[in-house]
């Protein structure tokens, strides 16, 4: 995990937020361009969704509603 984080940090320092790279489309052999900024936006959104799901599960277990 630490090696992967280190590799990601090094890639980030070598890139500009607006650098565009091609990434494969899921379930397809085609590629589409995506900026580093959009990768981060996507990752933050996924992280927030997962935290929301975990919070719902926790609320079901302990009955405490977070505010």
PDB file of C-alpha atoms in Angstrom:
ATOM      1  CA  UNK A   1       0.000   0.000   0.000  1.00  0.00           C
ATOM      2  CA  UNK A   2       2.779   2.437   0.929  1.00  0.00           C
ATOM      3  CA  UNK A   3       4.562   1.717  -2.363  1.00  0.00           C
ATOM      4  CA  UNK A   4       1.380   2.423  -4.335  1.00  0.00           C
ATOM      5  CA  UNK A   5       0.796   5.672  -2.435  1.00  0.00           C
ATOM      6  CA  UNK A   6       4.384   6.695  -3.082  1.00  0.00           C
ATOM      7  CA  UNK A   7       4.040   5.899  -6.796  1.00  0.00           C
ATOM      8  CA  UNK A   8       0.820   7.935  -6.977  1.00  0.00           C
ATOM      9  CA  UNK A   9       2.426  10.893  -5.194  1.00  0.00           C
ATOM     10  CA  UNK A  10       5.379  10.829  -7.580  1.00  0.00           C
ATOM     11  CA  UNK A  11       3.048  10.726 -10.592  1.00  0.00           C
ATOM     12  CA  UNK A  12       1.107  13.692  -9.175  1.00  0.00           C
ATOM     13  CA  UNK A  13       4.248  15.800  -8.737  1.00  0.00           C
ATOM     14  CA  UNK A  14       5.215  15.131 -12.370  1.00  0.00           C
ATOM     15  CA  UNK A  15       1.789  16.067 -13.716  1.00  0.00           C
ATOM     16  CA  UNK A  16      -0.248  19.204 -14.150  1.00  0.00           C
ATOM     17  CA  UNK A  17      -3.918  19.263 -13.096  1.00  0.00           C
ATOM     18  CA  UNK A  18      -4.884  19.821 -16.717  1.00  0.00           C
ATOM     19  CA  UNK A  19      -2.641  17.151 -18.273  1.00  0.00           C
ATOM     20  CA  UNK A  20      -4.855  14.831 -20.259  1.00  0.00           C
ATOM     21  CA  UNK A  21      -4.254  11.103 -20.476  1.00  0.00           C
ATOM     22  CA  UNK A  22      -6.209   8.370 -22.177  1.00  0.00           C
ATOM     23  CA  UNK A  23      -7.752   5.691 -20.041  1.00  0.00           C
ATOM     24  CA  UNK A  24      -9.640   2.595 -21.148  1.00  0.00           C
ATOM     25  CA  UNK A  25     -13.402   2.630 -21.025  1.00  0.00           C
ATOM     26  CA  UNK A  26     -14.850  -0.103 -18.825  1.00  0.00           C
ATOM     27  CA  UNK A  27     -15.982  -3.084 -20.866  1.00  0.00           C
ATOM     28  CA  UNK A  28     -14.565  -1.663 -24.081  1.00  0.00           C
ATOM     29  CA  UNK A  29     -11.347  -1.619 -26.056  1.00  0.00           C
ATOM     30  CA  UNK A  30     -11.664   2.133 -26.708  1.00  0.00           C
ATOM     31  CA  UNK A  31     -10.003   4.916 -24.737  1.00  0.00           C
ATOM     32  CA  UNK A  32     -11.169   8.362 -23.705  1.00  0.00           C
ATOM     33  CA  UNK A  33      -9.215  11.369 -22.442  1.00  0.00           C
ATOM     34  CA  UNK A  34      -9.306  12.363 -18.777  1.00  0.00           C
ATOM     35  CA  UNK A  35      -7.414  15.066 -16.908  1.00  0.00           C
ATOM     36  CA  UNK A  36      -5.734  14.487 -13.559  1.00  0.00           C
ATOM     37  CA  UNK A  37      -8.220  16.961 -12.094  1.00  0.00           C
ATOM     38  CA  UNK A  38     -11.149  14.825 -13.241  1.00  0.00           C
ATOM     39  CA  UNK A  39      -9.506  11.697 -11.796  1.00  0.00           C
ATOM     40  CA  UNK A  40      -9.296  13.436  -8.401  1.00  0.00           C
ATOM     41  CA  UNK A  41     -12.891  14.695  -8.648  1.00  0.00           C
ATOM     42  CA  UNK A  42     -14.064  11.156  -9.434  1.00  0.00           C
ATOM     43  CA  UNK A  43     -12.040   9.632  -6.567  1.00  0.00           C
ATOM     44  CA  UNK A  44     -13.331  12.191  -4.044  1.00  0.00           C
ATOM     45  CA  UNK A  45     -16.908  11.516  -5.154  1.00  0.00           C
ATOM     46  CA  UNK A  46     -16.454   7.748  -4.800  1.00  0.00           C
ATOM     47  CA  UNK A  47     -14.869   8.185  -1.366  1.00  0.00           C
ATOM     48  CA  UNK A  48     -17.750  10.380  -0.207  1.00  0.00           C
ATOM     49  CA  UNK A  49     -20.321   7.852  -1.460  1.00  0.00           C
ATOM     50  CA  UNK A  50     -18.637   4.996   0.371  1.00  0.00           C
ATOM     51  CA  UNK A  51     -18.451   7.037   3.578  1.00  0.00           C
ATOM     52  CA  UNK A  52     -22.171   7.722   3.244  1.00  0.00           C
ATOM     53  CA  UNK A  53     -22.891   4.019   2.871  1.00  0.00           C
ATOM     54  CA  UNK A  54     -20.743   3.207   5.910  1.00  0.00           C
ATOM     55  CA  UNK A  55     -22.568   5.874   7.917  1.00  0.00           C
ATOM     56  CA  UNK A  56     -25.955   4.364   7.024  1.00  0.00           C
ATOM     57  CA  UNK A  57     -24.753   0.924   8.132  1.00  0.00           C
ATOM     58  CA  UNK A  58     -23.390   2.360  11.392  1.00  0.00           C
ATOM     59  CA  UNK A  59     -26.704   4.127  12.045  1.00  0.00           C
ATOM     60  CA  UNK A  60     -28.534   0.810  11.541  1.00  0.00           C
ATOM     61  CA  UNK A  61     -26.222  -0.892  14.033  1.00  0.00           C
ATOM     62  CA  UNK A  62     -26.063   1.649  16.858  1.00  0.00           C
ATOM     63  CA  UNK A  63     -29.207   3.702  16.217  1.00  0.00           C
ATOM     64  CA  UNK A  64     -27.368   7.035  16.551  1.00  0.00           C
ATOM     65  CA  UNK A  65     -28.085   9.489  13.746  1.00  0.00           C
ATOM     66  CA  UNK A  66     -25.110  11.719  12.886  1.00  0.00           C
ATOM     67  CA  UNK A  67     -25.783  15.427  12.633  1.00  0.00           C
TER      68      UNK A  67
END
